[in-house]
Structures are given as structure tokens and as C-alpha cells.
Amino acid sequence: MKPAYSLFLRELAAFIPQARLITDPLRTLAYGTDASFYRLVPQIVVRVESEQEIIQLIRLAGEQHIPLTFRAAGTSLSGQAVTDSVLVQLGDGWKGHRLHDHALAISLQPGVIGGHANRYLAPYNKKIGPDPASINSAMIGGIAANNASGMCCGTAQNSFNTLASMRLILADGTLLDTARPESVTAFRRSHRILLDTLDSLARQTRENTALNQRITHKYRLKNTTGYALNALTEHKDPIEILQHLMIGSEGTLGFMAEITYNTVDDHPHKASALIFFEQLQSCCEAVALLKPTPVAAVELIDRAGLRSVENKPGMPDFIKQLPGGATALLVETRAASPELLAQQVSAISAAIEHLSTLEPARFSTDTAECAQYWAIRKGLFPAVGAVRETGTTVIIEDVAFPVARLADAVADLHRIFQKWDYPDALIFGHALEGNLHFVFTQAFDTADALRRYEGLMDDVAQMVVGRYDGSLKAEHGTGRNMAPYVELEWGSEAYQLMWQLKELLDPLNILNPGVLLNRDPRVHLANLKPMPAADAIIDKCIECGFCEASCPSRDLTLTPRQRIVIWREIARLEASNDDPERLALMREEYRYQGTDTCAGCGLCSTSCPVGINTGDLTRSIRSRDNENQTRLAQWLAEHYAGLNRTSKAAFRLADGAHGLFGSNAMKAITGSLRKLSGERIPLWTDAMPRPAARIPTLTAQPDSQRPRVVYLPSCASRTMGPARGSADSRSLAQVTEALLRKAGYEVIYPQGLEGQCCGMPFQSKGMFEAADFKRNETADILLAASENGALPVYSDTSPCSLRLKESLDSRIRLFDSVDFIDQFLLARLEFQPRSEPVALHVTCSASRMGQTEALKRIVGQCTTKLVIPENIGCCGFAGDKGFTTPALNASALRTLNQAVQGCQQGVSTSRTCEIGLTHHSGIDYHSIVYLLDECSRARSPQAHAGTQETANAMQRA
């Protein structure tokens, strides 16, 4: 570490706990990576939790002239969130929100994910204006700092135009709350010179006719190149000018501690159409005709883009036969009522009905079909990433043109791609605003590759500005990527004004220097990120960061993106052999940071644009690490019944000790033993299960008239009963059998059940052969028990259901408990819902199987107050990691206790998850089956008869 930073670090330790000051090589590299193709490694990463810490940090940085870069989610694409100085991360203390005036406005701290903000507003049919494609990962701080927009918001609903007020911290550490008159009054008094100067610059700008007109002209389109100079022309109050300058400033003028947005309508009724044109010209003509109609979004996809997704599910077959010049528009309209929606569809269709299309334009209101269309559109960027050559990166650029000249601009872009040999580049974008994205793959490992990229960017810049006077950055922010071209786009007078604003508000140049404004004409070609081959499982990763919000270890160690970053660095060091000491350190640190604390839950794959499950990488690494344990794993798999009996004996022993010593003494004794063993002894908590009762595997009577179902209790539910003191002491198998019988089913248990397992305990440790052996063995007994698939199979534990479904004989109709209950049991039971709130935890496996809505329906039958804690995804218990690596479970559930205040019980679908949930929430979590059994009774014979046909159909299916 450089000496200046060592001194800064010592001073930081006076008000930031050591655990939130990060300097080790592994985490500075991992945390310093963003979605751009630039690589800078910070000297220090600071995780801040409050405004006061930010104020002290900024003041200390000013005193010591240490540059700071603020980071929210790190999904930005232009290099604005990387630094080789001090990176400032947001901790848990920045996720607050407040609704105002029945959701007409919402105050958001910068750590709130954009999609979460919309979730808070959804009950009011409102949303925030900005809607970037990254909204389910990007945080409000980054959305506002980049003035990100998206497919529907255009310019009217972006952050600049929907800003109501702001809490901001300037480069001297002063806090200003523009919503509080007393704060504004105090600021006018303390910063009179600054405000007077700002007012003077604004007056001069408005009075400079040429410059004023230039600014107005530039913002006729989407534009995020440079600072928001329209703040000077559209506002006269210096306070308003100041807060609007913060929007799009990329952290170079101050820190936005809270933003209050005026919300916009989120109409519930929507219709979408995918319309194909033979020629680009007619497609762009349609865009101009659609602009005055009631469309919410119009997305253009060129032929190369269509080719990249033509094999995706849901795409019409004829797309493969489209001519070379074909172009598509994805159009959406939204309305407050079905009647109004129908009127809007008619108006839109009439506007373009005279244009020739390759297929008749057809609007759909089917939610699933529309979602598929938009998933295809959002998949264009990753579609390129998924097929790129290993070692290259995928780059997305972001420009805007006048809508009337869109066709010519697209043609010019294609000519530039041809000139610089980018044959696979594709174009798509928000056509209604003239905002186009072009995507291409790029290597930076040779001088020729760098020359081609530089030539491409120079030609694009000259074309966008010189021929069309368009925007070089429409919504992705200037960053380092476009900083050398700001003066080209704006002209020298506007460019100098931007520098004046920077020097006025950040005179010491400590806030993200080099970003947005940079006098180095080649800064966009420096510090380029290497993308070495590392493992086929992860080589397609584009490091976008979409996976991070769902990862249970994100606040403990690393996220999936960060694991991939480090594994790539390890691969690079292995290949180059240029720093053996660093390689050894990375390998050693990765064991805990990357492997031991990975839950392997796979939730990352559900948000990854290219479908990467980083858990598969972790299991692959564990497999290599555990190679010498393969024979032991196979022996355990072959003697699994004995292993289950041993586990039950251990639970019986622990429960006996618990009863003898009591909870406090038991915690002290086991805690000491765990410490003495080097944490090899599993963690004990008072949520530890008692041994489950033995299952009497009775078979149905041959002449029974009741529908039959094969019940597969998992090994967890066969060994783990409820914890000591639970309200219901029955095992999950006992309650499940009772519920199935109550609903009129005859329950059949497979033969040889005691030794069966889906294989997940072995798979999670990379023992793939033993895992598949157990799964196949279980499949064989299920096939026999189900009479070769004639009977349905009920699986009571969601992770096991997911594991079995991944590779199961197609004759076996296996239903997870959630699906079976939702599809068959609800109709056969009568419910008396409780008035007390019940907390629901959707396990990662249930989420991956798409069961969230079904779970809500099921639990909604049993309570009038369903509580789903915010920001809790995977619980991090991960089979046995809650025992062996309890910090992962604790970190993932650190906010749970506060979130379930007022609940008396919680429900879930995995016995191991429920152990950690109970321990960290302070309430008893158990299977949803317990709640269903408690709140239900068998339907009356008359009503029950009405469901018999459904049961018969299920047997025949």
C-alpha cells in the first residue's frame, strides 16, 4: 500500500470499524470490479453505514487529498465505478424508503434496488420513472448518478425530470436536505459564495443565446454525456440547479444520501406486439408514426439481433427465414382499464396499418406471451455474451439520433462495423427516443485488436456528432469510456462550463476524478480488464453483477460475480506464472472467501443473463479438493441407512444433553468444544432438531377406493423432528401423512425408504458419482412404488425435489409438496384462516422451481396476514453449512428478526432451512404442512365428491 493510504487507513480506523476497512489483495480486486471492461484495483475499500460516516470520510479525504469513488451495485458499463484509490461501498444502513401522499412520491436511500422500490409502490399502481434493464440489480444511487432511463421512461420520466428533493453531501462534507426549509436556509447562509457563483454561471448560460440554444438542442434527445447543463437553463433557484446537477454526475460532484422521486403511473393492463418489417426504412417510418400514439415502449431489433435469438423458446419459426434487411419492433401499450387498452391498441394499429409487414401485426394481452417477448428483448445483450469467443469481452455502446433520421443512422453504424471488421455486431434499442444500443465482442490482447476498437469508437463518435448531432451516451453514463469525446459532442464552450462546475463543487478533485471529464484523450483505452479462460462453467460470464442481489454471501465474503473475478485471476496467474506468491495467497484466501462460504443454491442462475450457476463452479472445485474422499463417499452412499441411524442417534444425544443442562449451559459447553476443535464440531443452537419418529411404511389396501399417492419423505425429514419446545411435536412425515389422508388420499411409502436419498448431500461436496448413485437408486424405488409411473409421487422437501427433477425417469410424475398441495389438496380441504400474521420463507429451490406465487396462494388460505420479509432470499443454511459455517447463515438472515416482528410462526419447505430460520428469527419456523393441517378440515362429503373427478384425472395424467 502506498504511504499516503497507510496514513489515511489509520485515520479511518478512528471512526470505521476494522471489519469494514478492506485492504487484502483478494477482496480489493473482487470488490473493485464493476460491469465495465475496465480494471482498477482500489488501495482501500470502505463499507459505510451512515451519513455521519460519509461526512467524516469526505472531510478526511479532503484533508489528505485522497480520491473517493462511491459504489452502489456496480452494474454501470462505462467505467465510472472503478478506482485505484478508495472505493466506498454502501452497507445495510442505506436501504431505507418512505412513501408520501399515498405513493405520489417516494424517498429512497441509495442502497435500495430499483426493482424493490417498484415493489413498494406496486400496491398503489405506481412506480419510479427510471426503468433500466438492470432495475432488479441496479441501486437507486447508481440509477440517479447515471440518470439511467430504460425502455419506457424516455426523458420525461427519468431521474432528472422526476426528482422532487434530495439529501446530498458535498465535497466539503456539508449535508443539504433540499426538502427541509431549515436545511436550505442554513446552506444558503453557509455556502453563499458557492450558490452565488452557481447562480452567476446559470445566468451567463441563459444569456448566452448560442450556448443556451445548444443545450436545449442537445436535450431534445436522451443525453447523459457530461454534466446535466440543462439544470442551468431549466432552473433559476441555485438550490434546484445544484440538486439537478447531481443527477447524472456519476459521483463526481457529491454524494446523494437520499432521493425523493415523484412517482409515475404503473397501469395494470398491458398489450405487446412483435412486428416484423422487410426493410429497415419502413421499420423506422413506423417508429415516427408510432411516436404520437399511446405507446409505452417501442423497441427496435435489427436482423443480427433477431438472428441471435431466433432459436429461443417462444420465437416464431419464420424468423429463421427472414430476409437480410428485416427489422422488428416490439411495441407495448399500457392502460388503466381493459376498455381503454383496447382503444389504444386500435389507435396504434391504425397508425401503421398502411405499412407493409412480413406478418400481420398482432397485439397480445396474455401475460406469459408478453413476458416472453420482453425476455427476448432483454436477452439480446447476453445472447452475444453467451456465444462470444473465450478471452473476449462483450461491449454495449449507447447512442441517440433524431427519430426522423434513425434509418440512415442504423445504416451508417452497419457500414462502420463492416469497415472495422465487426461482422457479428447487432443493434437494438429504444426506438421511440432514437436511442440505439450496439453490441459486439472485443479482445484487448493484441495491438491490432486495440487499433480496431479505437478506430471503431473514433468513427462512431465522428458520425454520431458530425452527421447527426446526436448523443454519444444516451443513458449509460459517460464514465471513462466516453470522457475523451465530451468536448467533441458539446463544443469547447459547454465543455469549459462543465469544468467550471467540477472545480466549483469539487475544488480538491477528490470525488471520482478522471470520470466524466478527463483531459487524457486515450483514457478509454487504458486499464482494460483481462478476461482469461478459467473454467468452461464460467467463461461466458460478462461480470454484469445481476447475480449479486440474490446471493446469501454477498455481505459476508464474495458474490457470484466476485467469485468468478477471483477464479479468473487465479487462472491468469497459473497461466502466466509471473507472481507465484500472489497466486498462493489467492488460492489460500479463496478457500474460505470463495468455496467454503458459497451456499451453492443456484439463485444466481435465475438472474444471470447467460444462465451461469456459480454453485456449479464451487462444486467442481470441491470435487477436485475432495478427490481422495471419493471411495469414502461411495461407501457412505451404499450404507446410507446406517448413516441416517447415526445422525438420529446424534440428535438424540444432543437433545438429551439439552434437556439435562438447559439452553444456556448447552450453548456454552458446545461453543467451547467447537472453539477447541478448530470449529470442526458443528454449531449447536436451541433450534437443533430432535430425532424424528420412525416411519411405519404401511401400504394401501388393494380394494381402497381412495386415490393413491406415493410419499417420499426426504432423509432430512426422516431424521430431523421438531426442536425441543415446538408447539407440534410430530415429525414432518407424520403431519404430511395426516394431511394427505384428511384430503382423501391413500398414502404409499416406497420400499427400502430408510436408505434412500436424492444425492444432494454428496453433490454439494462435489462427490458427483456418489450423488448420482443415490439419485438413481431413489428413482428405481420410486418407479416401482408408483407402478411404473401410474401413481403420482409427493416429495416433501423442495431442495430434494429440485435435485430429483434435474434428471429423473420421464415416467415418474414427481410433485414437490408445493405443487401437489396447490394443484390437488387445496380443492379437497376447507380452511379456517388465522388472523395472526404468518411469515413465509421461499427457499432458493422453491424460487428456482417458480413456486413463489403458489406458496402465497397456499399460505394465504391459512392466514389473513401473510408476511414475506424483504431482502431475504437464500437463507444460507445450505444443507449442513448452518452447522459448519454458521457465519453464512447468520449473514444471510441478519435482518430477519426485525422483519418478522409480530409473527408467531414462520413456514417454509425445507427442514434444514427451518433450523436457521428459527434460530435467527426468534420464532418457530416449520413446514407449510403443519400450518395447513392446523387450519384445514376435510371437505364435506358433497363437496368432496365434486373433487373426485380431479383426483381421477390426476391418476390418469
PDB file of N, CA and C in Angstrom, residues 711-712 732 736 739-740 793-799 801-802 805 814-826 846 849 851 854-855 858 908-910 914 927-929 932:
ATOM      1  N   TYR A 711     -45.586 -41.362  -1.254  1.00  0.00           N
ATOM      2  CA  TYR A 711     -44.994 -40.295  -0.431  1.00  0.00           C
ATOM      3  C   TYR A 711     -43.513 -40.587  -0.228  1.00  0.00           C
ATOM      4  N   LEU A 712     -42.666 -39.624  -0.672  1.00  0.00           N
ATOM      5  CA  LEU A 712     -41.215 -39.728  -0.488  1.00  0.00           C
ATOM      6  C   LEU A 712     -40.771 -38.722   0.555  1.00  0.00           C
ATOM      7  N   LEU A 732     -42.388 -34.247  10.388  1.00  0.00           N
ATOM      8  CA  LEU A 732     -42.976 -33.793   9.137  1.00  0.00           C
ATOM      9  C   LEU A 732     -43.690 -34.940   8.438  1.00  0.00           C
ATOM     10  N   THR A 736     -47.536 -34.834   7.331  1.00  0.00           N
ATOM     11  CA  THR A 736     -47.836 -34.944   5.902  1.00  0.00           C
ATOM     12  C   THR A 736     -48.807 -36.088   5.640  1.00  0.00           C
ATOM     13  N   LEU A 739     -52.242 -35.085   6.713  1.00  0.00           N
ATOM     14  CA  LEU A 739     -52.872 -34.119   5.798  1.00  0.00           C
ATOM     15  C   LEU A 739     -53.348 -34.809   4.522  1.00  0.00           C
ATOM     16  N   LEU A 740     -52.520 -35.691   3.965  1.00  0.00           N
ATOM     17  CA  LEU A 740     -52.903 -36.403   2.749  1.00  0.00           C
ATOM     18  C   LEU A 740     -54.136 -37.267   2.993  1.00  0.00           C
ATOM     19  N   VAL A 793     -46.030 -39.074  -7.330  1.00  0.00           N
ATOM     20  CA  VAL A 793     -45.095 -39.107  -6.198  1.00  0.00           C
ATOM     21  C   VAL A 793     -45.068 -37.743  -5.543  1.00  0.00           C
ATOM     22  N   TYR A 794     -45.230 -37.717  -4.227  1.00  0.00           N
ATOM     23  CA  TYR A 794     -45.212 -36.489  -3.426  1.00  0.00           C
ATOM     24  C   TYR A 794     -43.867 -36.409  -2.718  1.00  0.00           C
ATOM     25  N   SER A 795     -43.096 -35.338  -2.974  1.00  0.00           N
ATOM     26  CA  SER A 795     -41.790 -35.130  -2.331  1.00  0.00           C
ATOM     27  C   SER A 795     -41.912 -33.972  -1.353  1.00  0.00           C
ATOM     28  N   ASP A 796     -41.497 -34.179  -0.100  1.00  0.00           N
ATOM     29  CA  ASP A 796     -41.832 -33.198   0.945  1.00  0.00           C
ATOM     30  C   ASP A 796     -40.795 -32.111   1.195  1.00  0.00           C
ATOM     31  N   THR A 797     -39.682 -32.110   0.457  1.00  0.00           N
ATOM     32  CA  THR A 797     -38.603 -31.145   0.716  1.00  0.00           C
ATOM     33  C   THR A 797     -38.154 -30.525  -0.599  1.00  0.00           C
ATOM     34  N   SER A 798     -38.275 -29.209  -0.718  1.00  0.00           N
ATOM     35  CA  SER A 798     -38.074 -28.565  -2.021  1.00  0.00           C
ATOM     36  C   SER A 798     -36.669 -28.755  -2.600  1.00  0.00           C
ATOM     37  N   PRO A 799     -35.571 -28.666  -1.826  1.00  0.00           N
ATOM     38  CA  PRO A 799     -34.256 -28.886  -2.455  1.00  0.00           C
ATOM     39  C   PRO A 799     -34.122 -30.287  -3.039  1.00  0.00           C
ATOM     40  N   SER A 801     -36.643 -32.147  -4.145  1.00  0.00           N
ATOM     41  CA  SER A 801     -37.486 -32.203  -5.340  1.00  0.00           C
ATOM     42  C   SER A 801     -36.739 -31.643  -6.539  1.00  0.00           C
ATOM     43  N   LEU A 802     -36.090 -30.503  -6.356  1.00  0.00           N
ATOM     44  CA  LEU A 802     -35.347 -29.875  -7.448  1.00  0.00           C
ATOM     45  C   LEU A 802     -34.229 -30.785  -7.923  1.00  0.00           C
ATOM     46  N   LYS A 805     -35.687 -33.746  -9.872  1.00  0.00           N
ATOM     47  CA  LYS A 805     -36.291 -33.357 -11.151  1.00  0.00           C
ATOM     48  C   LYS A 805     -35.246 -33.059 -12.222  1.00  0.00           C
ATOM     49  N   LEU A 814     -43.179 -36.791 -10.485  1.00  0.00           N
ATOM     50  CA  LEU A 814     -42.812 -36.322  -9.148  1.00  0.00           C
ATOM     51  C   LEU A 814     -43.319 -34.902  -8.923  1.00  0.00           C
ATOM     52  N   PHE A 815     -44.052 -34.709  -7.849  1.00  0.00           N
ATOM     53  CA  PHE A 815     -44.563 -33.395  -7.477  1.00  0.00           C
ATOM     54  C   PHE A 815     -43.883 -32.950  -6.191  1.00  0.00           C
ATOM     55  N   ASP A 816     -43.318 -31.755  -6.210  1.00  0.00           N
ATOM     56  CA  ASP A 816     -42.896 -31.178  -4.936  1.00  0.00           C
ATOM     57  C   ASP A 816     -44.136 -30.897  -4.101  1.00  0.00           C
ATOM     58  N   SER A 817     -43.970 -30.835  -2.778  1.00  0.00           N
ATOM     59  CA  SER A 817     -45.110 -30.628  -1.884  1.00  0.00           C
ATOM     60  C   SER A 817     -45.923 -29.393  -2.275  1.00  0.00           C
ATOM     61  N   VAL A 818     -45.239 -28.321  -2.667  1.00  0.00           N
ATOM     62  CA  VAL A 818     -45.938 -27.081  -3.012  1.00  0.00           C
ATOM     63  C   VAL A 818     -46.851 -27.297  -4.211  1.00  0.00           C
ATOM     64  N   ASP A 819     -46.336 -27.946  -5.237  1.00  0.00           N
ATOM     65  CA  ASP A 819     -47.122 -28.162  -6.446  1.00  0.00           C
ATOM     66  C   ASP A 819     -48.291 -29.112  -6.193  1.00  0.00           C
ATOM     67  N   PHE A 820     -48.043 -30.164  -5.421  1.00  0.00           N
ATOM     68  CA  PHE A 820     -49.107 -31.128  -5.155  1.00  0.00           C
ATOM     69  C   PHE A 820     -50.220 -30.485  -4.317  1.00  0.00           C
ATOM     70  N   ILE A 821     -49.830 -29.749  -3.303  1.00  0.00           N
ATOM     71  CA  ILE A 821     -50.824 -29.074  -2.464  1.00  0.00           C
ATOM     72  C   ILE A 821     -51.628 -28.076  -3.289  1.00  0.00           C
ATOM     73  N   ASP A 822     -50.924 -27.266  -4.097  1.00  0.00           N
ATOM     74  CA  ASP A 822     -51.589 -26.214  -4.863  1.00  0.00           C
ATOM     75  C   ASP A 822     -52.539 -26.807  -5.907  1.00  0.00           C
ATOM     76  N   GLN A 823     -52.100 -27.871  -6.577  1.00  0.00           N
ATOM     77  CA  GLN A 823     -52.889 -28.415  -7.681  1.00  0.00           C
ATOM     78  C   GLN A 823     -53.994 -29.371  -7.228  1.00  0.00           C
ATOM     79  N   PHE A 824     -53.776 -30.077  -6.115  1.00  0.00           N
ATOM     80  CA  PHE A 824     -54.712 -31.139  -5.759  1.00  0.00           C
ATOM     81  C   PHE A 824     -55.318 -31.036  -4.358  1.00  0.00           C
ATOM     82  N   LEU A 825     -54.540 -30.629  -3.357  1.00  0.00           N
ATOM     83  CA  LEU A 825     -55.060 -30.682  -1.995  1.00  0.00           C
ATOM     84  C   LEU A 825     -55.983 -29.520  -1.655  1.00  0.00           C
ATOM     85  N   LEU A 826     -55.688 -28.316  -2.134  1.00  0.00           N
ATOM     86  CA  LEU A 826     -56.484 -27.153  -1.737  1.00  0.00           C
ATOM     87  C   LEU A 826     -57.960 -27.363  -2.045  1.00  0.00           C
ATOM     88  N   ALA A 846     -37.374 -23.575  -4.092  1.00  0.00           N
ATOM     89  CA  ALA A 846     -38.753 -23.241  -4.458  1.00  0.00           C
ATOM     90  C   ALA A 846     -38.771 -22.078  -5.441  1.00  0.00           C
ATOM     91  N   MET A 849     -37.835 -23.293  -8.824  1.00  0.00           N
ATOM     92  CA  MET A 849     -38.907 -24.077  -9.448  1.00  0.00           C
ATOM     93  C   MET A 849     -40.128 -23.227  -9.771  1.00  0.00           C
ATOM     94  N   GLN A 851     -42.135 -21.409  -7.679  1.00  0.00           N
ATOM     95  CA  GLN A 851     -43.256 -21.719  -6.798  1.00  0.00           C
ATOM     96  C   GLN A 851     -43.695 -20.556  -5.907  1.00  0.00           C
ATOM     97  N   ALA A 854     -47.466 -19.844  -5.981  1.00  0.00           N
ATOM     98  CA  ALA A 854     -48.206 -20.976  -5.419  1.00  0.00           C
ATOM     99  C   ALA A 854     -48.092 -20.987  -3.897  1.00  0.00           C
ATOM    100  N   LEU A 855     -46.912 -20.709  -3.381  1.00  0.00           N
ATOM    101  CA  LEU A 855     -46.731 -20.650  -1.929  1.00  0.00           C
ATOM    102  C   LEU A 855     -47.590 -19.555  -1.312  1.00  0.00           C
ATOM    103  N   ILE A 858     -51.123 -20.834  -1.152  1.00  0.00           N
ATOM    104  CA  ILE A 858     -51.307 -21.862  -0.124  1.00  0.00           C
ATOM    105  C   ILE A 858     -51.372 -21.243   1.267  1.00  0.00           C
ATOM    106  N   SER A 908     -42.002 -22.794   5.784  1.00  0.00           N
ATOM    107  CA  SER A 908     -41.093 -22.956   4.661  1.00  0.00           C
ATOM    108  C   SER A 908     -41.277 -24.352   4.095  1.00  0.00           C
ATOM    109  N   THR A 909     -40.306 -24.805   3.282  1.00  0.00           N
ATOM    110  CA  THR A 909     -40.438 -26.116   2.629  1.00  0.00           C
ATOM    111  C   THR A 909     -39.153 -26.929   2.691  1.00  0.00           C
ATOM    112  N   SER A 910     -38.283 -26.621   3.664  1.00  0.00           N
ATOM    113  CA  SER A 910     -37.038 -27.380   3.815  1.00  0.00           C
ATOM    114  C   SER A 910     -36.684 -27.436   5.293  1.00  0.00           C
ATOM    115  N   GLU A 914     -35.277 -24.435   7.959  1.00  0.00           N
ATOM    116  CA  GLU A 914     -36.108 -24.026   9.091  1.00  0.00           C
ATOM    117  C   GLU A 914     -35.321 -23.964  10.399  1.00  0.00           C
ATOM    118  N   SER A 927     -42.572 -26.593   8.409  1.00  0.00           N
ATOM    119  CA  SER A 927     -43.106 -26.794   7.060  1.00  0.00           C
ATOM    120  C   SER A 927     -44.504 -26.190   6.935  1.00  0.00           C
ATOM    121  N   ILE A 928     -44.840 -25.752   5.735  1.00  0.00           N
ATOM    122  CA  ILE A 928     -46.188 -25.252   5.466  1.00  0.00           C
ATOM    123  C   ILE A 928     -47.241 -26.312   5.775  1.00  0.00           C
ATOM    124  N   VAL A 929     -46.830 -27.577   5.766  1.00  0.00           N
ATOM    125  CA  VAL A 929     -47.778 -28.666   6.006  1.00  0.00           C
ATOM    126  C   VAL A 929     -48.368 -28.575   7.418  1.00  0.00           C
ATOM    127  N   LEU A 932     -51.077 -25.939   7.265  1.00  0.00           N
ATOM    128  CA  LEU A 932     -52.232 -26.434   6.525  1.00  0.00           C
ATOM    129  C   LEU A 932     -53.037 -27.423   7.357  1.00  0.00           C
TER     130      LEU A 932
END
